[in-house]
Each structure stands twice: as structure tokens, then as C-alpha cells.
Amino acid sequence: MKKIITLSFALCGLIGFAQTDTEEVKSDYNKWSIDVGAGVTKPVRPVSSGAFTNTPSLFQADLGVRYMVNDKFGFNADFGYNNFSSDENSRDFDSRYYRVTLEGVVNAGHIVGLHKLHDRLGLLLHGGMGVSNLKGTDPVETGDDWMLNFQAGITPQIRLSNSVALFGDLSVLGHVRQDITFDGLGRASTRGFDGMLVNASVGLNIYLGNGDVHSDWYTYDVQEKIDNLTADAEKMATDYADDDKDGVPNYIDRDNTTESGVRVDNKGRAIDLNNNSIPDDMESALDGRYASKADLANMKPGTSGMSDKGIIKKLINEGYVNVYFQFNSTKPALYSLSAINTSVTYMKDNPSATATLTGYADELGSPAYNKNLSERRAKMVHDVLVASGINALDYLTTVMVKTLLLIRILLKLDN
């Protein structure tokens, strides 16, 4: 009997953990149910000498009003009725037994993963304490007996639909201060924790609410949770990645193609204080390839026989006119479009001129990859020139790999 007490208190104690369950599941399921069952009963002790019941005997019934806190724990208010009557070989008796019990309920099916075997199988454990009343066969002689009850039981389930489930239940009840025997014919020999009763029932769980499913059958898909967390982690990895290595994560980077080593603002945009479309940190590098004022002074028309066309040709041939590309791309930088336009204009004005396209890449990639990238960059410039009306000729693409802050295509005029 001590085991019954221990189990009852243990099951009730589990409810204390309901609010601190490590995984709080969604509440889009029904939580209330009416549980109605009936079946057989067996009073174990105490009984009067010579008083026997059928084993087991009809009739007992119970009604439960249950509320599930979440998909694992809940409460149940259980109301029960038992009728104890004699068999043909016994002293005559006919007693009535009533009880009210408040129980904690554990959805053991979810805890042990029973739904993985079949989604229509369930298992509940319940236990608690309450008050019982026994009305004897001879009320004048024995009177009514009020006692404390402790109940523990196991309830297998089969889901018939989202609104109804079939259950079977086996419960054991122990009594404290039972003064008369279950048959109601005499007084009990002890007033300690000695009464014991077994009930077996079949019945229906009737689920209440507008949700698609009751808590008994709500399954929290761990794999779905893992997939969602994985998707979130992948999104976070993408958002917080820094493709252009400028220290600004992708999700707030307004320009995710800034060149390596260029300072940026908090939005990932290259700092360009003079608004000339050239990052300030690249100015010094560009100064080495663009004509200075002194260079331009020496190239004025009339200087050493220098003509306007000669100046443009000299600028192109000496590397002052270049096409710069975004990192690891064949897309020209915005400020390089004027270089392409200068070359197109010159070649249209000089139909006999030809150009050698030299593709550059830095040394970060493999030689084979850089060679391919350089060729594609040169081909892109070639295609632009042709699309602009320059006659297409067989051309030689020179591939060079150098350590450069800038990646460019050098157009060199042959005529």
C-alpha cells in the first residue's frame, strides 16, 4: 500500500514541473476533455467473513473533467461510483461507494515517444487523492463511512478521431480511516491505511475546443524543430557573412562588392569624401595610372607635335585609361565606364586603329582560375567595343596575374 501512496504523490508532484517544462509547446491544441468510463470492480480489503463478490463484479463508473496544462501534464477531477453486491454463495449485501478525487495526469505516450510507433496510440498515467463515502447494506447498523482515498492508474488510449478516443483504465485505490467493510455488513478491524479497491474501465475521451487536435495527440516534431533551427542558423550565417571582407555583415551592407583594403562606412559603402565615384583609399593607386597636371601640360596640342588624337593615344598606351573591375567579377566598376567610352570614341574616330586587350587579376586565386577570369574580363571589354560599333577582328588576349590593389583591363592601341 505504501507503493500506492508513493506513486500517487509522485504523479501529483510531476505537475509542479509543468510550468517549467524545458520545451514550451504551442497552445494551438485543445486542452479540455470529458472522460467517461464504466466497468468492473474488485474490493480487496476489508470485507466481512463469508461475504463474497463476483471476481470481478459489476458495476462501477467514473466521470473525469480533465485540463491539460501542456502536451505532457494536466489535472483531472474524477467522480466515481461503485456498487458492491453479493454472489450466490455469499451472505447477502448491497453497498454503495462514491468518490471525488483530484489527480495529476502525465501524458506518458508523448514522454516515451509512443506516437512514433503509431500516431493513434496513447498512454496516460494518473494519480492523486480525494474523499470517498461508503454506504453499507444496513445503514442503521453501520452508518456511512467517510474516508480519504489515494488513487493511481494507467490509461491506454486509441484515437478514433480528433474529437474522440477510446480508453481502457486500470486504477488502484487505497483508503485511510475506513471504518466499515466494503460489503457494509460489519466494522473494519483497523482504522489505518488498510482499505484497497481495484477498478477496471473502458470508456471515451471526449475532447472539447476548436483546435485541430487535443493535447493528448499533439506531437511536437523534433525533426521539424531541428530543420527550422538549421534554416535559422543558415540564414544567420548568410546575413552575418561578410563577402567583401569589409567588416560589415551582408544584411546591412549596401555595397557588398567593395575592394579589399578600402575603408567603408557603417553601411558598407566605400568612403568617397570628394564624391568622384572613386574610393578615397584608391586615390593614391589611381594617381599612379592617371595623368597628372604636369603630364597633361606636356601633352598639350602643339607640344612636341602632339595632336588631340595623339594625346588620347598616349594616355591609352601609357596606361592612363583603364577598365577596373569589381572583385572576382567581370562587371566593370562604375567609374570605369568612361574609360570604355573613351576607347570606343577613339577607335570610331580612327577606324584603322587596333587594340590589344590585356586582362589582369590579383593573385588570390589559383593560376588557372585567374587566367580564366582575366580572359573573361578581356572578352567582356571586347564584346562592349564590338557592341558599340567597332569592327570585330581576331584579337590576342594577354593574361597577366599581379598583386594589384585594383583589377583592370589595359587597352593598348597598336596603331
Tab-separated table of N, CA and C in Angstrom, residues 80-191:
chain	number	residue	atom	x	y	z
A	80	GLY	N	-16.487	9.113	-9.063
A	80	GLY	CA	-16.703	7.685	-9.260
A	80	GLY	C	-17.839	7.116	-8.443
A	81	TYR	N	-18.371	6.006	-8.946
A	81	TYR	CA	-19.446	5.275	-8.257
A	81	TYR	C	-19.164	3.780	-8.391
A	82	ASN	N	-19.311	3.046	-7.274
A	82	ASN	CA	-19.166	1.596	-7.268
A	82	ASN	C	-20.362	0.974	-6.553
A	83	ASN	N	-20.773	-0.177	-7.064
A	83	ASN	CA	-21.814	-0.967	-6.408
A	83	ASN	C	-21.223	-2.329	-6.060
A	84	PHE	N	-21.275	-2.688	-4.778
A	84	PHE	CA	-20.774	-3.984	-4.329
A	84	PHE	C	-21.969	-4.845	-3.931
A	85	SER	N	-22.129	-5.992	-4.586
A	85	SER	CA	-23.232	-6.908	-4.265
A	85	SER	C	-22.715	-8.325	-4.146
A	86	SER	N	-23.448	-9.134	-3.433
A	86	SER	CA	-23.002	-10.496	-3.119
A	86	SER	C	-23.223	-11.440	-4.290
A	87	ASP	N	-22.437	-12.525	-4.320
A	87	ASP	CA	-22.696	-13.568	-5.310
A	87	ASP	C	-23.622	-14.610	-4.665
A	88	GLU	N	-23.916	-15.667	-5.392
A	88	GLU	CA	-24.911	-16.632	-4.939
A	88	GLU	C	-24.448	-17.454	-3.751
A	89	ASN	N	-23.153	-17.500	-3.505
A	89	ASN	CA	-22.622	-18.303	-2.402
A	89	ASN	C	-22.252	-17.448	-1.196
A	90	SER	N	-22.681	-16.214	-1.185
A	90	SER	CA	-22.247	-15.275	-0.158
A	90	SER	C	-23.410	-14.820	0.697
A	91	ARG	N	-23.076	-14.235	1.812
A	91	ARG	CA	-24.073	-13.528	2.602
A	91	ARG	C	-24.626	-12.375	1.764
A	92	ASP	N	-25.861	-12.081	1.924
A	92	ASP	CA	-26.457	-11.018	1.124
A	92	ASP	C	-25.943	-9.650	1.558
A	93	PHE	N	-25.545	-8.862	0.564
A	93	PHE	CA	-25.197	-7.470	0.847
A	93	PHE	C	-25.338	-6.664	-0.438
A	94	ASP	N	-25.479	-5.392	-0.284
A	94	ASP	CA	-25.597	-4.467	-1.415
A	94	ASP	C	-25.204	-3.084	-0.912
A	95	SER	N	-23.967	-2.694	-1.162
A	95	SER	CA	-23.444	-1.417	-0.655
A	95	SER	C	-23.113	-0.488	-1.816
A	96	ARG	N	-23.052	0.824	-1.496
A	96	ARG	CA	-22.766	1.863	-2.488
A	96	ARG	C	-21.515	2.632	-2.067
A	97	TYR	N	-20.744	2.970	-3.112
A	97	TYR	CA	-19.477	3.665	-2.841
A	97	TYR	C	-19.361	4.865	-3.800
A	98	TYR	N	-19.039	6.055	-3.257
A	98	TYR	CA	-18.909	7.275	-4.056
A	98	TYR	C	-17.546	7.905	-3.743
A	99	ARG	N	-17.004	8.568	-4.752
A	99	ARG	CA	-15.695	9.201	-4.517
A	99	ARG	C	-15.541	10.461	-5.371
A	100	VAL	N	-14.697	11.368	-4.888
A	100	VAL	CA	-14.240	12.531	-5.639
A	100	VAL	C	-12.726	12.584	-5.450
A	101	THR	N	-11.991	12.635	-6.563
A	101	THR	CA	-10.523	12.591	-6.487
A	101	THR	C	-9.932	13.654	-7.402
A	102	LEU	N	-8.979	14.398	-6.905
A	102	LEU	CA	-8.231	15.352	-7.730
A	102	LEU	C	-6.879	14.729	-8.055
A	103	GLU	N	-6.595	14.632	-9.365
A	103	GLU	CA	-5.410	13.909	-9.807
A	103	GLU	C	-4.514	14.764	-10.695
A	104	GLY	N	-3.267	14.406	-10.705
A	104	GLY	CA	-2.356	14.881	-11.728
A	104	GLY	C	-2.285	13.854	-12.843
A	105	VAL	N	-2.144	14.321	-14.081
A	105	VAL	CA	-2.128	13.436	-15.248
A	105	VAL	C	-0.836	13.642	-16.024
A	106	VAL	N	-0.219	12.549	-16.400
A	106	VAL	CA	1.015	12.588	-17.192
A	106	VAL	C	0.754	11.926	-18.530
A	107	ASN	N	1.048	12.633	-19.615
A	107	ASN	CA	0.908	12.057	-20.956
A	107	ASN	C	2.172	11.249	-21.247
A	108	ALA	N	2.182	10.040	-20.731
A	108	ALA	CA	3.366	9.188	-20.858
A	108	ALA	C	3.633	8.801	-22.306
A	109	GLY	N	2.575	8.769	-23.111
A	109	GLY	CA	2.770	8.430	-24.521
A	109	GLY	C	3.698	9.385	-25.223
A	110	HIS	N	3.571	10.683	-24.916
A	110	HIS	CA	4.458	11.667	-25.526
A	110	HIS	C	5.859	11.583	-24.941
A	111	ILE	N	5.934	11.355	-23.643
A	111	ILE	CA	7.243	11.334	-22.988
A	111	ILE	C	8.096	10.179	-23.491
A	112	VAL	N	7.479	9.000	-23.683
A	112	VAL	CA	8.249	7.827	-24.132
A	112	VAL	C	8.262	7.707	-25.649
A	113	GLY	N	7.548	8.603	-26.368
A	113	GLY	CA	7.560	8.556	-27.830
A	113	GLY	C	6.686	7.472	-28.421
A	114	LEU	N	5.561	7.151	-27.723
A	114	LEU	CA	4.682	6.096	-28.223
A	114	LEU	C	4.093	6.449	-29.590
A	115	HIS	N	3.901	7.749	-29.849
A	115	HIS	CA	3.320	8.164	-31.127
A	115	HIS	C	4.206	7.805	-32.311
A	116	LYS	N	5.482	7.535	-32.038
A	116	LYS	CA	6.374	7.131	-33.130
A	116	LYS	C	6.050	5.730	-33.625
A	117	LEU	N	5.493	4.890	-32.726
A	117	LEU	CA	5.067	3.554	-33.161
A	117	LEU	C	3.800	3.634	-33.990
A	118	HIS	N	2.855	4.460	-33.501
A	118	HIS	CA	1.617	4.676	-34.250
A	118	HIS	C	0.983	5.946	-33.729
A	119	ASP	N	0.536	6.805	-34.631
A	119	ASP	CA	0.020	8.104	-34.204
A	119	ASP	C	-1.362	8.029	-33.586
A	120	ARG	N	-1.962	6.828	-33.496
A	120	ARG	CA	-3.266	6.677	-32.855
A	120	ARG	C	-3.171	5.990	-31.497
A	121	LEU	N	-1.978	5.723	-31.025
A	121	LEU	CA	-1.788	5.079	-29.723
A	121	LEU	C	-1.363	6.113	-28.697
A	122	GLY	N	-1.977	6.052	-27.513
A	122	GLY	CA	-1.617	6.978	-26.445
A	122	GLY	C	-1.575	6.263	-25.111
A	123	LEU	N	-1.007	6.933	-24.114
A	123	LEU	CA	-0.907	6.342	-22.783
A	123	LEU	C	-0.866	7.466	-21.750
A	124	LEU	N	-1.829	7.415	-20.794
A	124	LEU	CA	-1.869	8.382	-19.701
A	124	LEU	C	-1.599	7.676	-18.381
A	125	LEU	N	-0.919	8.365	-17.482
A	125	LEU	CA	-0.760	7.926	-16.099
A	125	LEU	C	-1.423	8.973	-15.222
A	126	HIS	N	-2.108	8.515	-14.171
A	126	HIS	CA	-2.788	9.476	-13.305
A	126	HIS	C	-2.671	9.047	-11.851
A	127	GLY	N	-2.709	10.018	-10.981
A	127	GLY	CA	-2.629	9.725	-9.559
A	127	GLY	C	-2.986	10.941	-8.740
A	128	GLY	N	-3.625	10.690	-7.569
A	128	GLY	CA	-3.982	11.804	-6.706
A	128	GLY	C	-4.730	11.328	-5.492
A	129	MET	N	-5.401	12.243	-4.831
A	129	MET	CA	-6.120	11.911	-3.609
A	129	MET	C	-7.442	12.647	-3.562
A	130	GLY	N	-8.363	12.130	-2.712
A	130	GLY	CA	-9.673	12.744	-2.593
A	130	GLY	C	-10.434	12.208	-1.396
A	131	VAL	N	-11.757	12.244	-1.508
A	131	VAL	CA	-12.647	11.827	-0.428
A	131	VAL	C	-13.607	10.768	-0.963
A	132	SER	N	-13.862	9.733	-0.155
A	132	SER	CA	-14.796	8.666	-0.529
A	132	SER	C	-15.859	8.501	0.548
A	133	ASN	N	-17.023	7.989	0.114
A	133	ASN	CA	-18.118	7.697	1.031
A	133	ASN	C	-18.652	6.311	0.736
A	134	LEU	N	-18.787	5.482	1.765
A	134	LEU	CA	-19.290	4.122	1.617
A	134	LEU	C	-20.586	4.001	2.410
A	135	LYS	N	-21.675	3.633	1.746
A	135	LYS	CA	-22.965	3.424	2.389
A	135	LYS	C	-23.195	1.925	2.504
A	136	GLY	N	-23.277	1.421	3.729
A	136	GLY	CA	-23.383	-0.005	3.961
A	136	GLY	C	-24.745	-0.569	3.661
A	137	THR	N	-24.818	-1.912	3.696
A	137	THR	CA	-26.078	-2.615	3.458
A	137	THR	C	-27.099	-2.298	4.540
A	138	ASP	N	-26.632	-2.154	5.746
A	138	ASP	CA	-27.518	-1.857	6.872
A	138	ASP	C	-27.076	-0.532	7.476
A	139	PRO	N	-27.536	0.609	6.889
A	139	PRO	CA	-27.092	1.918	7.360
A	139	PRO	C	-27.361	2.148	8.838
A	140	VAL	N	-28.426	1.534	9.341
A	140	VAL	CA	-28.734	1.727	10.759
A	140	VAL	C	-27.655	1.111	11.628
A	141	GLU	N	-27.156	-0.021	11.180
A	141	GLU	CA	-26.138	-0.745	11.951
A	141	GLU	C	-24.754	-0.160	11.762
A	142	THR	N	-24.407	0.145	10.517
A	142	THR	CA	-23.026	0.556	10.234
A	142	THR	C	-22.888	2.037	9.929
A	143	GLY	N	-23.957	2.668	9.413
A	143	GLY	CA	-23.885	4.074	9.063
A	143	GLY	C	-23.068	4.317	7.798
A	144	ASP	N	-22.796	5.613	7.531
A	144	ASP	CA	-21.950	5.999	6.393
A	144	ASP	C	-20.505	6.075	6.839
A	145	ASP	N	-19.635	5.731	5.936
A	145	ASP	CA	-18.200	5.781	6.249
A	145	ASP	C	-17.530	6.799	5.312
A	146	TRP	N	-16.969	7.855	5.881
A	146	TRP	CA	-16.215	8.840	5.105
A	146	TRP	C	-14.737	8.572	5.295
A	147	MET	N	-13.985	8.606	4.194
A	147	MET	CA	-12.556	8.261	4.264
A	147	MET	C	-11.781	9.027	3.200
A	148	LEU	N	-10.469	9.097	3.385
A	148	LEU	CA	-9.579	9.649	2.358
A	148	LEU	C	-9.217	8.551	1.376
A	149	ASN	N	-9.155	8.910	0.090
A	149	ASN	CA	-8.712	7.920	-0.898
A	149	ASN	C	-7.463	8.410	-1.624
A	150	PHE	N	-6.648	7.485	-2.013
A	150	PHE	CA	-5.470	7.725	-2.851
A	150	PHE	C	-5.601	6.816	-4.071
A	151	GLN	N	-5.537	7.414	-5.244
A	151	GLN	CA	-5.768	6.666	-6.477
A	151	GLN	C	-4.584	6.798	-7.417
A	152	ALA	N	-4.242	5.714	-8.070
A	152	ALA	CA	-3.216	5.721	-9.111
A	152	ALA	C	-3.660	4.761	-10.202
A	153	GLY	N	-3.395	5.124	-11.467
A	153	GLY	CA	-3.839	4.268	-12.543
A	153	GLY	C	-3.103	4.500	-13.843
A	154	ILE	N	-3.358	3.605	-14.786
A	154	ILE	CA	-2.760	3.660	-16.115
A	154	ILE	C	-3.879	3.569	-17.143
A	155	THR	N	-3.781	4.399	-18.201
A	155	THR	CA	-4.876	4.525	-19.162
A	155	THR	C	-4.355	4.458	-20.594
A	156	PRO	N	-4.349	3.286	-21.226
A	156	PRO	CA	-4.032	3.202	-22.657
A	156	PRO	C	-5.155	3.832	-23.479
A	157	GLN	N	-4.796	4.404	-24.638
A	157	GLN	CA	-5.776	5.091	-25.481
A	157	GLN	C	-5.622	4.680	-26.942
A	158	ILE	N	-6.727	4.744	-27.662
A	158	ILE	CA	-6.739	4.598	-29.120
A	158	ILE	C	-7.541	5.760	-29.676
A	159	ARG	N	-6.931	6.581	-30.496
A	159	ARG	CA	-7.624	7.746	-31.054
A	159	ARG	C	-8.556	7.308	-32.184
A	160	LEU	N	-9.834	7.606	-32.029
A	160	LEU	CA	-10.821	7.287	-33.055
A	160	LEU	C	-10.960	8.428	-34.049
A	161	SER	N	-10.877	9.651	-33.556
A	161	SER	CA	-10.918	10.844	-34.395
A	161	SER	C	-10.244	11.949	-33.607
A	162	ASN	N	-10.213	13.151	-34.178
A	162	ASN	CA	-9.612	14.268	-33.452
A	162	ASN	C	-10.482	14.732	-32.289
A	163	SER	N	-11.720	14.233	-32.208
A	163	SER	CA	-12.632	14.647	-31.142
A	163	SER	C	-12.897	13.565	-30.109
A	164	VAL	N	-12.602	12.310	-30.434
A	164	VAL	CA	-12.953	11.194	-29.548
A	164	VAL	C	-11.826	10.171	-29.544
A	165	ALA	N	-11.578	9.600	-28.357
A	165	ALA	CA	-10.625	8.498	-28.229
A	165	ALA	C	-11.231	7.426	-27.328
A	166	LEU	N	-10.911	6.199	-27.603
A	166	LEU	CA	-11.320	5.065	-26.776
A	166	LEU	C	-10.218	4.787	-25.769
A	167	PHE	N	-10.599	4.565	-24.494
A	167	PHE	CA	-9.571	4.276	-23.492
A	167	PHE	C	-9.951	3.068	-22.653
A	168	GLY	N	-8.942	2.466	-22.089
A	168	GLY	CA	-9.108	1.460	-21.054
A	168	GLY	C	-8.343	1.943	-19.835
A	169	ASP	N	-8.846	1.652	-18.649
A	169	ASP	CA	-8.180	2.170	-17.443
A	169	ASP	C	-8.148	1.105	-16.358
A	170	LEU	N	-7.026	1.022	-15.698
A	170	LEU	CA	-6.870	0.161	-14.526
A	170	LEU	C	-6.380	1.027	-13.391
A	171	SER	N	-7.186	1.129	-12.322
A	171	SER	CA	-6.855	2.003	-11.198
A	171	SER	C	-6.900	1.225	-9.892
A	172	VAL	N	-6.014	1.615	-9.004
A	172	VAL	CA	-5.969	1.049	-7.654
A	172	VAL	C	-6.229	2.177	-6.675
A	173	LEU	N	-7.156	1.946	-5.732
A	173	LEU	CA	-7.472	2.943	-4.722
A	173	LEU	C	-7.134	2.400	-3.342
A	174	GLY	N	-6.494	3.231	-2.540
A	174	GLY	CA	-6.238	2.903	-1.146
A	174	GLY	C	-6.984	3.878	-0.259
A	175	HIS	N	-7.427	3.406	0.930
A	175	HIS	CA	-8.225	4.227	1.822
A	175	HIS	C	-7.556	4.403	3.176
A	176	VAL	N	-7.731	5.581	3.732
A	176	VAL	CA	-7.298	5.882	5.094
A	176	VAL	C	-8.553	6.080	5.951
A	177	ARG	N	-8.562	5.466	7.145
A	177	ARG	CA	-9.666	5.586	8.095
A	177	ARG	C	-10.949	4.956	7.552
A	178	GLN	N	-10.809	3.765	6.974
A	178	GLN	CA	-12.011	3.022	6.563
A	178	GLN	C	-12.555	2.275	7.768
A	179	ASP	N	-13.785	2.604	8.183
A	179	ASP	CA	-14.356	2.054	9.419
A	179	ASP	C	-15.275	0.865	9.200
A	180	ILE	N	-15.849	0.691	7.998
A	180	ILE	CA	-16.717	-0.452	7.745
A	180	ILE	C	-16.199	-1.207	6.537
A	181	THR	N	-16.595	-2.430	6.418
A	181	THR	CA	-16.152	-3.274	5.310
A	181	THR	C	-16.870	-2.855	4.028
A	182	PHE	N	-16.287	-3.251	2.873
A	182	PHE	CA	-16.873	-2.865	1.592
A	182	PHE	C	-18.274	-3.455	1.407
A	183	ASP	N	-18.526	-4.614	1.997
A	183	ASP	CA	-19.854	-5.204	1.863
A	183	ASP	C	-20.884	-4.515	2.744
A	184	GLY	N	-20.395	-3.719	3.702
A	184	GLY	CA	-21.305	-2.964	4.568
A	184	GLY	C	-21.957	-3.790	5.641
A	185	LEU	N	-21.436	-4.973	5.912
A	185	LEU	CA	-22.050	-5.845	6.902
A	185	LEU	C	-21.425	-5.733	8.281
A	186	GLY	N	-20.275	-5.109	8.342
A	186	GLY	CA	-19.626	-5.057	9.632
A	186	GLY	C	-18.616	-3.943	9.726
A	187	ARG	N	-17.994	-3.873	10.911
A	187	ARG	CA	-16.978	-2.864	11.153
A	187	ARG	C	-15.620	-3.393	10.707
A	188	ALA	N	-14.756	-2.474	10.235
A	188	ALA	CA	-13.395	-2.862	9.860
A	188	ALA	C	-12.581	-3.106	11.124
A	189	SER	N	-11.619	-3.981	11.022
A	189	SER	CA	-10.814	-4.323	12.194
A	189	SER	C	-9.707	-3.319	12.462
A	190	THR	N	-9.458	-2.440	11.487
A	190	THR	CA	-8.393	-1.455	11.675
A	190	THR	C	-8.831	-0.128	11.077
A	191	ARG	N	-8.297	0.941	11.590
A	191	ARG	CA	-8.618	2.268	11.060
A	191	ARG	C	-7.403	2.874	10.374
